[in-house]
PDB file of N, CA and C in Angstrom:
ATOM      1  N   UNK A1249     -58.602  10.030 -59.329  1.00 72.00           N
ATOM      2  CA  UNK A1249     -59.514  10.473 -58.284  1.00 72.00           C
ATOM      3  C   UNK A1249     -59.641  11.990 -58.329  1.00 72.00           C
ATOM      4  N   UNK A1250     -60.580  12.472 -57.596  1.00 74.00           N
ATOM      5  CA  UNK A1250     -60.804  13.914 -57.529  1.00 74.00           C
ATOM      6  C   UNK A1250     -59.599  14.627 -56.906  1.00 74.00           C
ATOM      7  N   UNK A1251     -59.016  14.024 -55.908  1.00 75.00           N
ATOM      8  CA  UNK A1251     -57.846  14.613 -55.250  1.00 75.00           C
ATOM      9  C   UNK A1251     -56.657  14.723 -56.210  1.00 75.00           C
ATOM     10  N   UNK A1252     -56.420  13.714 -57.023  1.00 74.00           N
ATOM     11  CA  UNK A1252     -55.341  13.743 -58.004  1.00 74.00           C
ATOM     12  C   UNK A1252     -55.595  14.851 -59.026  1.00 74.00           C
ATOM     13  N   UNK A1253     -56.834  14.972 -59.448  1.00 72.00           N
ATOM     14  CA  UNK A1253     -57.189  16.023 -60.414  1.00 72.00           C
ATOM     15  C   UNK A1253     -56.967  17.409 -59.814  1.00 72.00           C
ATOM     16  N   UNK A1254     -57.376  17.615 -58.569  1.00 70.00           N
ATOM     17  CA  UNK A1254     -57.173  18.914 -57.910  1.00 70.00           C
ATOM     18  C   UNK A1254     -55.684  19.253 -57.808  1.00 70.00           C
ATOM     19  N   UNK A1255     -54.897  18.269 -57.432  1.00 70.00           N
ATOM     20  CA  UNK A1255     -53.452  18.500 -57.336  1.00 70.00           C
ATOM     21  C   UNK A1255     -52.851  18.834 -58.695  1.00 70.00           C
ATOM     22  N   UNK A1256     -53.349  18.197 -59.732  1.00 70.00           N
ATOM     23  CA  UNK A1256     -52.814  18.407 -61.075  1.00 70.00           C
ATOM     24  C   UNK A1256     -53.071  19.823 -61.582  1.00 70.00           C
ATOM     25  N   UNK A1257     -54.186  20.427 -61.204  1.00 69.00           N
ATOM     26  CA  UNK A1257     -54.537  21.755 -61.734  1.00 69.00           C
ATOM     27  C   UNK A1257     -54.424  22.872 -60.707  1.00 69.00           C
ATOM     28  N   UNK A1258     -53.956  22.583 -59.500  1.00 63.00           N
ATOM     29  CA  UNK A1258     -53.933  23.614 -58.462  1.00 63.00           C
ATOM     30  C   UNK A1258     -53.087  24.822 -58.850  1.00 63.00           C
ATOM     31  N   UNK A1259     -51.972  24.619 -59.534  1.00 60.00           N
ATOM     32  CA  UNK A1259     -51.127  25.747 -59.935  1.00 60.00           C
ATOM     33  C   UNK A1259     -51.816  26.619 -60.981  1.00 60.00           C
ATOM     34  N   UNK A1260     -52.535  25.992 -61.874  1.00 60.00           N
ATOM     35  CA  UNK A1260     -53.264  26.739 -62.908  1.00 60.00           C
ATOM     36  C   UNK A1260     -54.339  27.587 -62.259  1.00 60.00           C
ATOM     37  N   UNK A1261     -55.095  27.006 -61.361  1.00 58.00           N
ATOM     38  CA  UNK A1261     -56.160  27.745 -60.684  1.00 58.00           C
ATOM     39  C   UNK A1261     -55.567  28.869 -59.841  1.00 58.00           C
ATOM     40  N   UNK A1262     -54.489  28.589 -59.135  1.00 51.00           N
ATOM     41  CA  UNK A1262     -53.828  29.599 -58.314  1.00 51.00           C
ATOM     42  C   UNK A1262     -53.350  30.758 -59.187  1.00 51.00           C
ATOM     43  N   UNK A1263     -52.705  30.463 -60.318  1.00 49.00           N
ATOM     44  CA  UNK A1263     -52.236  31.508 -61.232  1.00 49.00           C
ATOM     45  C   UNK A1263     -53.392  32.356 -61.724  1.00 49.00           C
ATOM     46  N   UNK A1264     -54.487  31.709 -62.125  1.00 47.00           N
ATOM     47  CA  UNK A1264     -55.627  32.444 -62.655  1.00 47.00           C
ATOM     48  C   UNK A1264     -56.194  33.368 -61.592  1.00 47.00           C
ATOM     49  N   UNK A1265     -56.347  32.879 -60.370  1.00 46.00           N
ATOM     50  CA  UNK A1265     -56.890  33.709 -59.300  1.00 46.00           C
ATOM     51  C   UNK A1265     -55.958  34.861 -58.968  1.00 46.00           C
ATOM     52  N   UNK A1266     -54.666  34.633 -58.974  1.00 46.00           N
ATOM     53  CA  UNK A1266     -53.718  35.703 -58.694  1.00 46.00           C
ATOM     54  C   UNK A1266     -53.729  36.751 -59.796  1.00 46.00           C
ATOM     55  N   UNK A1267     -53.936  36.337 -61.010  1.00 44.00           N
ATOM     56  CA  UNK A1267     -53.893  37.258 -62.140  1.00 44.00           C
ATOM     57  C   UNK A1267     -55.087  38.217 -62.160  1.00 44.00           C
ATOM     58  N   UNK A1268     -56.179  37.861 -61.501  1.00 53.00           N
ATOM     59  CA  UNK A1268     -57.373  38.668 -61.620  1.00 53.00           C
ATOM     60  C   UNK A1268     -57.531  39.706 -60.518  1.00 53.00           C
ATOM     61  N   UNK A1269     -56.570  39.821 -59.610  1.00 74.00           N
ATOM     62  CA  UNK A1269     -56.655  40.805 -58.544  1.00 74.00           C
ATOM     63  C   UNK A1269     -56.169  42.149 -59.057  1.00 74.00           C
ATOM     64  N   UNK A1270     -57.112  43.000 -59.398  1.00 86.00           N
ATOM     65  CA  UNK A1270     -56.788  44.329 -59.911  1.00 86.00           C
ATOM     66  C   UNK A1270     -57.294  45.343 -58.897  1.00 86.00           C
ATOM     67  N   UNK A1271     -56.392  46.195 -58.434  1.00 92.00           N
ATOM     68  CA  UNK A1271     -56.766  47.212 -57.460  1.00 92.00           C
ATOM     69  C   UNK A1271     -56.669  48.600 -58.080  1.00 92.00           C
ATOM     70  N   UNK A1272     -57.291  49.542 -57.419  1.00 95.00           N
ATOM     71  CA  UNK A1272     -57.212  50.937 -57.858  1.00 95.00           C
ATOM     72  C   UNK A1272     -55.746  51.366 -57.900  1.00 95.00           C
ATOM     73  N   UNK A1273     -55.004  51.008 -56.861  1.00 95.00           N
ATOM     74  CA  UNK A1273     -53.606  51.411 -56.773  1.00 95.00           C
ATOM     75  C   UNK A1273     -52.789  50.845 -57.934  1.00 95.00           C
ATOM     76  N   UNK A1274     -53.030  49.578 -58.280  1.00 95.00           N
ATOM     77  CA  UNK A1274     -52.311  48.969 -59.405  1.00 95.00           C
ATOM     78  C   UNK A1274     -52.611  49.698 -60.707  1.00 95.00           C
ATOM     79  N   UNK A1275     -53.875  49.984 -60.915  1.00 96.00           N
ATOM     80  CA  UNK A1275     -54.276  50.669 -62.147  1.00 96.00           C
ATOM     81  C   UNK A1275     -53.605  52.037 -62.222  1.00 96.00           C
ATOM     82  N   UNK A1276     -53.679  52.785 -61.134  1.00 97.00           N
ATOM     83  CA  UNK A1276     -53.051  54.112 -61.116  1.00 97.00           C
ATOM     84  C   UNK A1276     -51.548  53.998 -61.333  1.00 97.00           C
ATOM     85  N   UNK A1277     -50.921  53.027 -60.715  1.00 96.00           N
ATOM     86  CA  UNK A1277     -49.473  52.847 -60.849  1.00 96.00           C
ATOM     87  C   UNK A1277     -49.083  52.539 -62.288  1.00 96.00           C
ATOM     88  N   UNK A1278     -49.752  51.571 -62.897  1.00 96.00           N
ATOM     89  CA  UNK A1278     -49.394  51.163 -64.255  1.00 96.00           C
ATOM     90  C   UNK A1278     -49.643  52.302 -65.248  1.00 96.00           C
ATOM     91  N   UNK A1279     -50.778  52.968 -65.127  1.00 97.00           N
ATOM     92  CA  UNK A1279     -51.108  54.036 -66.070  1.00 97.00           C
ATOM     93  C   UNK A1279     -50.181  55.241 -65.881  1.00 97.00           C
ATOM     94  N   UNK A1280     -49.892  55.605 -64.633  1.00 97.00           N
ATOM     95  CA  UNK A1280     -49.007  56.760 -64.434  1.00 97.00           C
ATOM     96  C   UNK A1280     -47.601  56.483 -64.954  1.00 97.00           C
ATOM     97  N   UNK A1281     -47.114  55.269 -64.756  1.00 96.00           N
ATOM     98  CA  UNK A1281     -45.790  54.922 -65.297  1.00 96.00           C
ATOM     99  C   UNK A1281     -45.803  54.923 -66.813  1.00 96.00           C
ATOM    100  N   UNK A1282     -46.863  54.384 -67.399  1.00 96.00           N
ATOM    101  CA  UNK A1282     -46.959  54.289 -68.862  1.00 96.00           C
ATOM    102  C   UNK A1282     -46.977  55.674 -69.516  1.00 96.00           C
ATOM    103  N   UNK A1283     -47.688  56.618 -68.905  1.00 97.00           N
ATOM    104  CA  UNK A1283     -47.888  57.920 -69.543  1.00 97.00           C
ATOM    105  C   UNK A1283     -47.071  59.057 -68.917  1.00 97.00           C
ATOM    106  N   UNK A1284     -46.265  58.734 -67.919  1.00 97.00           N
ATOM    107  CA  UNK A1284     -45.388  59.745 -67.340  1.00 97.00           C
ATOM    108  C   UNK A1284     -46.105  60.874 -66.629  1.00 97.00           C
ATOM    109  N   UNK A1285     -47.182  60.548 -65.947  1.00 97.00           N
ATOM    110  CA  UNK A1285     -47.903  61.533 -65.147  1.00 97.00           C
ATOM    111  C   UNK A1285     -47.939  61.039 -63.704  1.00 97.00           C
ATOM    112  N   UNK A1286     -48.348  61.903 -62.807  1.00 97.00           N
ATOM    113  CA  UNK A1286     -48.451  61.513 -61.402  1.00 97.00           C
ATOM    114  C   UNK A1286     -49.912  61.272 -61.040  1.00 97.00           C
ATOM    115  N   UNK A1287     -50.100  60.590 -59.931  1.00 97.00           N
ATOM    116  CA  UNK A1287     -51.460  60.366 -59.432  1.00 97.00           C
ATOM    117  C   UNK A1287     -52.098  61.714 -59.101  1.00 97.00           C
ATOM    118  N   UNK A1288     -51.317  62.625 -58.527  1.00 97.00           N
ATOM    119  CA  UNK A1288     -51.849  63.960 -58.211  1.00 97.00           C
ATOM    120  C   UNK A1288     -52.341  64.672 -59.471  1.00 97.00           C
ATOM    121  N   UNK A1289     -51.605  64.530 -60.566  1.00 97.00           N
ATOM    122  CA  UNK A1289     -52.042  65.146 -61.822  1.00 97.00           C
ATOM    123  C   UNK A1289     -53.346  64.523 -62.302  1.00 97.00           C
ATOM    124  N   UNK A1290     -53.461  63.192 -62.191  1.00 96.00           N
ATOM    125  CA  UNK A1290     -54.697  62.529 -62.617  1.00 96.00           C
ATOM    126  C   UNK A1290     -55.890  63.011 -61.805  1.00 96.00           C
ATOM    127  N   UNK A1291     -55.657  63.285 -60.535  1.00 96.00           N
ATOM    128  CA  UNK A1291     -56.735  63.706 -59.645  1.00 96.00           C
ATOM    129  C   UNK A1291     -56.974  65.214 -59.680  1.00 96.00           C
ATOM    130  N   UNK A1292     -56.121  65.927 -60.393  1.00 95.00           N
ATOM    131  CA  UNK A1292     -56.242  67.385 -60.467  1.00 95.00           C
ATOM    132  C   UNK A1292     -57.357  67.789 -61.426  1.00 95.00           C
ATOM    133  N   UNK A1293     -57.592  69.077 -61.487  1.00 93.00           N
ATOM    134  CA  UNK A1293     -58.599  69.620 -62.406  1.00 93.00           C
ATOM    135  C   UNK A1293     -58.001  69.926 -63.784  1.00 93.00           C
ATOM    136  N   UNK A1294     -56.739  69.576 -63.983  1.00 91.00           N
ATOM    137  CA  UNK A1294     -56.053  69.853 -65.249  1.00 91.00           C
ATOM    138  C   UNK A1294     -56.813  69.240 -66.424  1.00 91.00           C
ATOM    139  N   UNK A1295     -56.863  69.989 -67.503  1.00 93.00           N
ATOM    140  CA  UNK A1295     -57.608  69.549 -68.679  1.00 93.00           C
ATOM    141  C   UNK A1295     -56.735  69.345 -69.911  1.00 93.00           C
ATOM    142  N   UNK A1296     -55.429  69.379 -69.751  1.00 94.00           N
ATOM    143  CA  UNK A1296     -54.563  69.161 -70.911  1.00 94.00           C
ATOM    144  C   UNK A1296     -54.599  67.681 -71.289  1.00 94.00           C
ATOM    145  N   UNK A1297     -54.473  67.418 -72.564  1.00 93.00           N
ATOM    146  CA  UNK A1297     -54.667  66.053 -73.064  1.00 93.00           C
ATOM    147  C   UNK A1297     -53.657  65.065 -72.506  1.00 93.00           C
ATOM    148  N   UNK A1298     -52.438  65.527 -72.174  1.00 95.00           N
ATOM    149  CA  UNK A1298     -51.456  64.584 -71.644  1.00 95.00           C
ATOM    150  C   UNK A1298     -51.847  64.092 -70.242  1.00 95.00           C
ATOM    151  N   UNK A1299     -52.827  64.749 -69.617  1.00 96.00           N
ATOM    152  CA  UNK A1299     -53.349  64.302 -68.323  1.00 96.00           C
ATOM    153  C   UNK A1299     -54.749  63.707 -68.471  1.00 96.00           C
ATOM    154  N   UNK A1300     -55.595  64.323 -69.287  1.00 96.00           N
ATOM    155  CA  UNK A1300     -56.972  63.816 -69.403  1.00 96.00           C
ATOM    156  C   UNK A1300     -57.021  62.437 -70.048  1.00 96.00           C
ATOM    157  N   UNK A1301     -56.180  62.173 -71.025  1.00 97.00           N
ATOM    158  CA  UNK A1301     -56.212  60.849 -71.663  1.00 97.00           C
ATOM    159  C   UNK A1301     -55.872  59.730 -70.677  1.00 97.00           C
ATOM    160  N   UNK A1302     -54.765  59.834 -69.916  1.00 98.00           N
ATOM    161  CA  UNK A1302     -54.494  58.794 -68.924  1.00 98.00           C
ATOM    162  C   UNK A1302     -55.593  58.692 -67.855  1.00 98.00           C
ATOM    163  N   UNK A1303     -56.165  59.842 -67.474  1.00 98.00           N
ATOM    164  CA  UNK A1303     -57.252  59.833 -66.491  1.00 98.00           C
ATOM    165  C   UNK A1303     -58.442  59.040 -67.045  1.00 98.00           C
ATOM    166  N   UNK A1304     -58.792  59.298 -68.289  1.00 98.00           N
ATOM    167  CA  UNK A1304     -59.912  58.586 -68.907  1.00 98.00           C
ATOM    168  C   UNK A1304     -59.603  57.099 -69.065  1.00 98.00           C
ATOM    169  N   UNK A1305     -58.370  56.777 -69.373  1.00 98.00           N
ATOM    170  CA  UNK A1305     -57.965  55.370 -69.472  1.00 98.00           C
ATOM    171  C   UNK A1305     -58.118  54.691 -68.112  1.00 98.00           C
ATOM    172  N   UNK A1306     -57.691  55.370 -67.055  1.00 97.00           N
ATOM    173  CA  UNK A1306     -57.879  54.818 -65.707  1.00 97.00           C
ATOM    174  C   UNK A1306     -59.355  54.576 -65.415  1.00 97.00           C
ATOM    175  N   UNK A1307     -60.181  55.550 -65.735  1.00 97.00           N
ATOM    176  CA  UNK A1307     -61.624  55.399 -65.495  1.00 97.00           C
ATOM    177  C   UNK A1307     -62.177  54.203 -66.266  1.00 97.00           C
ATOM    178  N   UNK A1308     -61.756  54.080 -67.517  1.00 97.00           N
ATOM    179  CA  UNK A1308     -62.215  52.969 -68.354  1.00 97.00           C
ATOM    180  C   UNK A1308     -61.808  51.631 -67.738  1.00 97.00           C
ATOM    181  N   UNK A1309     -60.549  51.506 -67.364  1.00 97.00           N
ATOM    182  CA  UNK A1309     -60.066  50.239 -66.810  1.00 97.00           C
ATOM    183  C   UNK A1309     -60.729  49.952 -65.463  1.00 97.00           C
ATOM    184  N   UNK A1310     -60.886  50.979 -64.640  1.00 96.00           N
ATOM    185  CA  UNK A1310     -61.579  50.784 -63.365  1.00 96.00           C
ATOM    186  C   UNK A1310     -62.999  50.275 -63.588  1.00 96.00           C
ATOM    187  N   UNK A1311     -63.651  50.827 -64.572  1.00 95.00           N
ATOM    188  CA  UNK A1311     -65.041  50.413 -64.851  1.00 95.00           C
ATOM    189  C   UNK A1311     -65.102  48.982 -65.376  1.00 95.00           C
ATOM    190  N   UNK A1312     -64.142  48.617 -66.209  1.00 94.00           N
ATOM    191  CA  UNK A1312     -64.158  47.304 -66.850  1.00 94.00           C
ATOM    192  C   UNK A1312     -63.570  46.196 -65.983  1.00 94.00           C
ATOM    193  N   UNK A1313     -62.617  46.517 -65.127  1.00 93.00           N
ATOM    194  CA  UNK A1313     -61.873  45.476 -64.411  1.00 93.00           C
ATOM    195  C   UNK A1313     -62.098  45.456 -62.901  1.00 93.00           C
ATOM    196  N   UNK A1314     -62.952  46.340 -62.400  1.00 92.00           N
ATOM    197  CA  UNK A1314     -63.299  46.307 -60.980  1.00 92.00           C
ATOM    198  C   UNK A1314     -64.818  46.364 -60.862  1.00 92.00           C
ATOM    199  N   UNK A1315     -65.286  46.196 -59.656  1.00 90.00           N
ATOM    200  CA  UNK A1315     -66.732  46.291 -59.437  1.00 90.00           C
ATOM    201  C   UNK A1315     -67.111  47.638 -58.818  1.00 90.00           C
ATOM    202  N   UNK A1316     -66.243  48.626 -58.970  1.00 94.00           N
ATOM    203  CA  UNK A1316     -66.517  49.948 -58.413  1.00 94.00           C
ATOM    204  C   UNK A1316     -67.664  50.630 -59.154  1.00 94.00           C
ATOM    205  N   UNK A1317     -68.466  51.346 -58.409  1.00 95.00           N
ATOM    206  CA  UNK A1317     -69.566  52.107 -59.008  1.00 95.00           C
ATOM    207  C   UNK A1317     -69.015  53.357 -59.698  1.00 95.00           C
ATOM    208  N   UNK A1318     -69.852  53.956 -60.528  1.00 95.00           N
ATOM    209  CA  UNK A1318     -69.471  55.216 -61.177  1.00 95.00           C
ATOM    210  C   UNK A1318     -69.163  56.277 -60.134  1.00 95.00           C
ATOM    211  N   UNK A1319     -69.929  56.300 -59.065  1.00 96.00           N
ATOM    212  CA  UNK A1319     -69.730  57.267 -57.989  1.00 96.00           C
ATOM    213  C   UNK A1319     -68.344  57.108 -57.364  1.00 96.00           C
ATOM    214  N   UNK A1320     -67.970  55.861 -57.061  1.00 96.00           N
ATOM    215  CA  UNK A1320     -66.665  55.609 -56.442  1.00 96.00           C
ATOM    216  C   UNK A1320     -65.519  55.931 -57.396  1.00 96.00           C
ATOM    217  N   UNK A1321     -65.687  55.595 -58.659  1.00 97.00           N
ATOM    218  CA  UNK A1321     -64.650  55.929 -59.647  1.00 97.00           C
ATOM    219  C   UNK A1321     -64.500  57.448 -59.743  1.00 97.00           C
ATOM    220  N   UNK A1322     -65.616  58.138 -59.800  1.00 96.00           N
ATOM    221  CA  UNK A1322     -65.569  59.599 -59.847  1.00 96.00           C
ATOM    222  C   UNK A1322     -64.862  60.187 -58.644  1.00 96.00           C
ATOM    223  N   UNK A1323     -65.140  59.657 -57.475  1.00 96.00           N
ATOM    224  CA  UNK A1323     -64.517  60.164 -56.246  1.00 96.00           C
ATOM    225  C   UNK A1323     -63.000  59.995 -56.266  1.00 96.00           C
ATOM    226  N   UNK A1324     -62.516  58.914 -56.854  1.00 96.00           N
ATOM    227  CA  UNK A1324     -61.069  58.691 -56.938  1.00 96.00           C
ATOM    228  C   UNK A1324     -60.386  59.872 -57.628  1.00 96.00           C
ATOM    229  N   UNK A1325     -61.064  60.422 -58.632  1.00 97.00           N
ATOM    230  CA  UNK A1325     -60.489  61.498 -59.440  1.00 97.00           C
ATOM    231  C   UNK A1325     -61.067  62.874 -59.093  1.00 97.00           C
ATOM    232  N   UNK A1326     -61.726  62.958 -57.945  1.00 94.00           N
ATOM    233  CA  UNK A1326     -62.329  64.226 -57.498  1.00 94.00           C
ATOM    234  C   UNK A1326     -63.313  64.783 -58.526  1.00 94.00           C
ATOM    235  N   UNK A1327     -64.121  63.866 -59.052  1.00 95.00           N
ATOM    236  CA  UNK A1327     -65.089  64.244 -60.070  1.00 95.00           C
ATOM    237  C   UNK A1327     -66.443  63.647 -59.756  1.00 95.00           C
ATOM    238  N   UNK A1328     -67.444  64.200 -60.387  1.00 92.00           N
ATOM    239  CA  UNK A1328     -68.793  63.680 -60.265  1.00 92.00           C
ATOM    240  C   UNK A1328     -68.905  62.385 -61.060  1.00 92.00           C
ATOM    241  N   UNK A1329     -69.784  61.515 -60.620  1.00 89.00           N
ATOM    242  CA  UNK A1329     -69.947  60.235 -61.335  1.00 89.00           C
ATOM    243  C   UNK A1329     -70.375  60.435 -62.777  1.00 89.00           C
ATOM    244  N   UNK A1330     -71.049  61.531 -63.056  1.00 92.00           N
ATOM    245  CA  UNK A1330     -71.511  61.770 -64.428  1.00 92.00           C
ATOM    246  C   UNK A1330     -70.356  62.071 -65.382  1.00 92.00           C
ATOM    247  N   UNK A1331     -69.196  62.380 -64.865  1.00 93.00           N
ATOM    248  CA  UNK A1331     -68.003  62.592 -65.691  1.00 93.00           C
ATOM    249  C   UNK A1331     -67.413  61.262 -66.149  1.00 93.00           C
ATOM    250  N   UNK A1332     -67.628  60.219 -65.368  1.00 96.00           N
ATOM    251  CA  UNK A1332     -67.031  58.920 -65.668  1.00 96.00           C
ATOM    252  C   UNK A1332     -67.646  58.329 -66.940  1.00 96.00           C
ATOM    253  N   UNK A1333     -68.932  58.455 -67.098  1.00 96.00           N
ATOM    254  CA  UNK A1333     -69.635  57.846 -68.242  1.00 96.00           C
ATOM    255  C   UNK A1333     -69.053  58.308 -69.579  1.00 96.00           C
ATOM    256  N   UNK A1334     -68.974  59.613 -69.850  1.00 97.00           N
ATOM    257  CA  UNK A1334     -68.415  60.025 -71.144  1.00 97.00           C
ATOM    258  C   UNK A1334     -66.935  59.657 -71.293  1.00 97.00           C
ATOM    259  N   UNK A1335     -66.211  59.605 -70.184  1.00 97.00           N
ATOM    260  CA  UNK A1335     -64.803  59.204 -70.250  1.00 97.00           C
ATOM    261  C   UNK A1335     -64.672  57.764 -70.707  1.00 97.00           C
ATOM    262  N   UNK A1336     -65.465  56.893 -70.112  1.00 97.00           N
ATOM    263  CA  UNK A1336     -65.447  55.476 -70.484  1.00 97.00           C
ATOM    264  C   UNK A1336     -65.900  55.319 -71.939  1.00 97.00           C
ATOM    265  N   UNK A1337     -66.951  56.031 -72.313  1.00 97.00           N
ATOM    266  CA  UNK A1337     -67.457  55.950 -73.688  1.00 97.00           C
ATOM    267  C   UNK A1337     -66.424  56.442 -74.695  1.00 97.00           C
ATOM    268  N   UNK A1338     -65.689  57.487 -74.344  1.00 97.00           N
ATOM    269  CA  UNK A1338     -64.658  58.017 -75.239  1.00 97.00           C
ATOM    270  C   UNK A1338     -63.570  56.965 -75.492  1.00 97.00           C
ATOM    271  N   UNK A1339     -63.135  56.299 -74.422  1.00 98.00           N
ATOM    272  CA  UNK A1339     -62.101  55.275 -74.571  1.00 98.00           C
ATOM    273  C   UNK A1339     -62.644  54.097 -75.376  1.00 98.00           C
ATOM    274  N   UNK A1340     -63.877  53.693 -75.110  1.00 97.00           N
ATOM    275  CA  UNK A1340     -64.488  52.596 -75.884  1.00 97.00           C
ATOM    276  C   UNK A1340     -64.538  52.940 -77.370  1.00 97.00           C
ATOM    277  N   UNK A1341     -64.919  54.161 -77.682  1.00 98.00           N
ATOM    278  CA  UNK A1341     -64.998  54.598 -79.076  1.00 98.00           C
ATOM    279  C   UNK A1341     -63.615  54.603 -79.725  1.00 98.00           C
ATOM    280  N   UNK A1342     -62.631  55.098 -78.995  1.00 97.00           N
ATOM    281  CA  UNK A1342     -61.266  55.157 -79.522  1.00 97.00           C
ATOM    282  C   UNK A1342     -60.714  53.746 -79.762  1.00 97.00           C
ATOM    283  N   UNK A1343     -61.038  52.821 -78.868  1.00 97.00           N
ATOM    284  CA  UNK A1343     -60.607  51.428 -79.035  1.00 97.00           C
ATOM    285  C   UNK A1343     -61.180  50.849 -80.320  1.00 97.00           C
ATOM    286  N   UNK A1344     -62.454  51.152 -80.587  1.00 97.00           N
ATOM    287  CA  UNK A1344     -63.110  50.625 -81.795  1.00 97.00           C
ATOM    288  C   UNK A1344     -62.551  51.234 -83.073  1.00 97.00           C
ATOM    289  N   UNK A1345     -62.116  52.497 -82.986  1.00 97.00           N
ATOM    290  CA  UNK A1345     -61.656  53.214 -84.186  1.00 97.00           C
ATOM    291  C   UNK A1345     -60.154  53.116 -84.438  1.00 97.00           C
ATOM    292  N   UNK A1346     -59.393  52.784 -83.410  1.00 97.00           N
ATOM    293  CA  UNK A1346     -57.941  52.868 -83.517  1.00 97.00           C
ATOM    294  C   UNK A1346     -57.328  51.572 -82.995  1.00 97.00           C
ATOM    295  N   UNK A1347     -56.884  50.732 -83.901  1.00 95.00           N
ATOM    296  CA  UNK A1347     -56.356  49.422 -83.502  1.00 95.00           C
ATOM    297  C   UNK A1347     -55.069  49.541 -82.679  1.00 95.00           C
ATOM    298  N   UNK A1348     -54.260  50.565 -82.939  1.00 97.00           N
ATOM    299  CA  UNK A1348     -53.045  50.755 -82.136  1.00 97.00           C
ATOM    300  C   UNK A1348     -53.391  51.126 -80.694  1.00 97.00           C
ATOM    301  N   UNK A1349     -54.416  51.944 -80.544  1.00 97.00           N
ATOM    302  CA  UNK A1349     -54.875  52.311 -79.203  1.00 97.00           C
ATOM    303  C   UNK A1349     -55.465  51.090 -78.494  1.00 97.00           C
ATOM    304  N   UNK A1350     -56.192  50.280 -79.228  1.00 97.00           N
ATOM    305  CA  UNK A1350     -56.751  49.041 -78.675  1.00 97.00           C
ATOM    306  C   UNK A1350     -55.625  48.154 -78.132  1.00 97.00           C
ATOM    307  N   UNK A1351     -54.561  48.014 -78.895  1.00 96.00           N
ATOM    308  CA  UNK A1351     -53.414  47.210 -78.468  1.00 96.00           C
ATOM    309  C   UNK A1351     -52.787  47.813 -77.215  1.00 96.00           C
ATOM    310  N   UNK A1352     -52.660  49.127 -77.201  1.00 97.00           N
ATOM    311  CA  UNK A1352     -52.084  49.827 -76.049  1.00 97.00           C
ATOM    312  C   UNK A1352     -52.885  49.548 -74.772  1.00 97.00           C
ATOM    313  N   UNK A1353     -54.197  49.624 -74.866  1.00 97.00           N
ATOM    314  CA  UNK A1353     -55.064  49.366 -73.709  1.00 97.00           C
ATOM    315  C   UNK A1353     -54.973  47.898 -73.295  1.00 97.00           C
ATOM    316  N   UNK A1354     -54.955  47.007 -74.267  1.00 96.00           N
ATOM    317  CA  UNK A1354     -54.818  45.577 -73.945  1.00 96.00           C
ATOM    318  C   UNK A1354     -53.502  45.294 -73.235  1.00 96.00           C
ATOM    319  N   UNK A1355     -52.436  45.948 -73.658  1.00 96.00           N
ATOM    320  CA  UNK A1355     -51.138  45.766 -73.011  1.00 96.00           C
ATOM    321  C   UNK A1355     -51.160  46.256 -71.569  1.00 96.00           C
ATOM    322  N   UNK A1356     -51.815  47.372 -71.323  1.00 96.00           N
ATOM    323  CA  UNK A1356     -51.944  47.885 -69.963  1.00 96.00           C
ATOM    324  C   UNK A1356     -52.711  46.891 -69.095  1.00 96.00           C
ATOM    325  N   UNK A1357     -53.814  46.386 -69.627  1.00 94.00           N
ATOM    326  CA  UNK A1357     -54.639  45.441 -68.877  1.00 94.00           C
ATOM    327  C   UNK A1357     -53.874  44.135 -68.633  1.00 94.00           C
ATOM    328  N   UNK A1358     -53.130  43.684 -69.620  1.00 92.00           N
ATOM    329  CA  UNK A1358     -52.322  42.469 -69.439  1.00 92.00           C
ATOM    330  C   UNK A1358     -51.275  42.677 -68.342  1.00 92.00           C
ATOM    331  N   UNK A1359     -50.662  43.842 -68.318  1.00 91.00           N
ATOM    332  CA  UNK A1359     -49.689  44.135 -67.274  1.00 91.00           C
ATOM    333  C   UNK A1359     -50.354  44.125 -65.891  1.00 91.00           C
ATOM    334  N   UNK A1360     -51.545  44.670 -65.820  1.00 90.00           N
ATOM    335  CA  UNK A1360     -52.298  44.651 -64.559  1.00 90.00           C
ATOM    336  C   UNK A1360     -52.609  43.235 -64.117  1.00 90.00           C
ATOM    337  N   UNK A1361     -52.989  42.406 -65.062  1.00 84.00           N
ATOM    338  CA  UNK A1361     -53.395  41.049 -64.748  1.00 84.00           C
ATOM    339  C   UNK A1361     -52.187  40.194 -64.342  1.00 84.00           C
ATOM    340  N   UNK A1362     -51.017  40.545 -64.834  1.00 81.00           N
ATOM    341  CA  UNK A1362     -49.797  39.803 -64.450  1.00 81.00           C
ATOM    342  C   UNK A1362     -49.368  40.192 -63.046  1.00 81.00           C
ATOM    343  N   UNK A1363     -49.730  41.381 -62.635  1.00 64.00           N
ATOM    344  CA  UNK A1363     -49.341  41.842 -61.304  1.00 64.00           C
ATOM    345  C   UNK A1363     -48.095  42.578 -61.392  1.00 64.00           C
TER     346      UNK A1363
END
């Protein structure tokens, strides 16, 4: 019956739904821990690569895994929305050119999806 089928797959559906809840806070937490920077540093005007790369990764993941607009993503980092576009494009390009970087980003996203 339909009820038996629902009971049989309820845990699978529950797991899938739980895995897809990605928040700004989770993304910032996972990326800051991974790269050893603080949220304040990500939101700062600092332009050193050890801060800009994680910031761009956050922007990329926010764009790909949330429904936030470019404007909202930019505001998170105290930046104009027009800054988000090249950041996302840079990460996309690096993913295509560097398989190790692609794996690194996939691992971050998998960690986010696990919660």
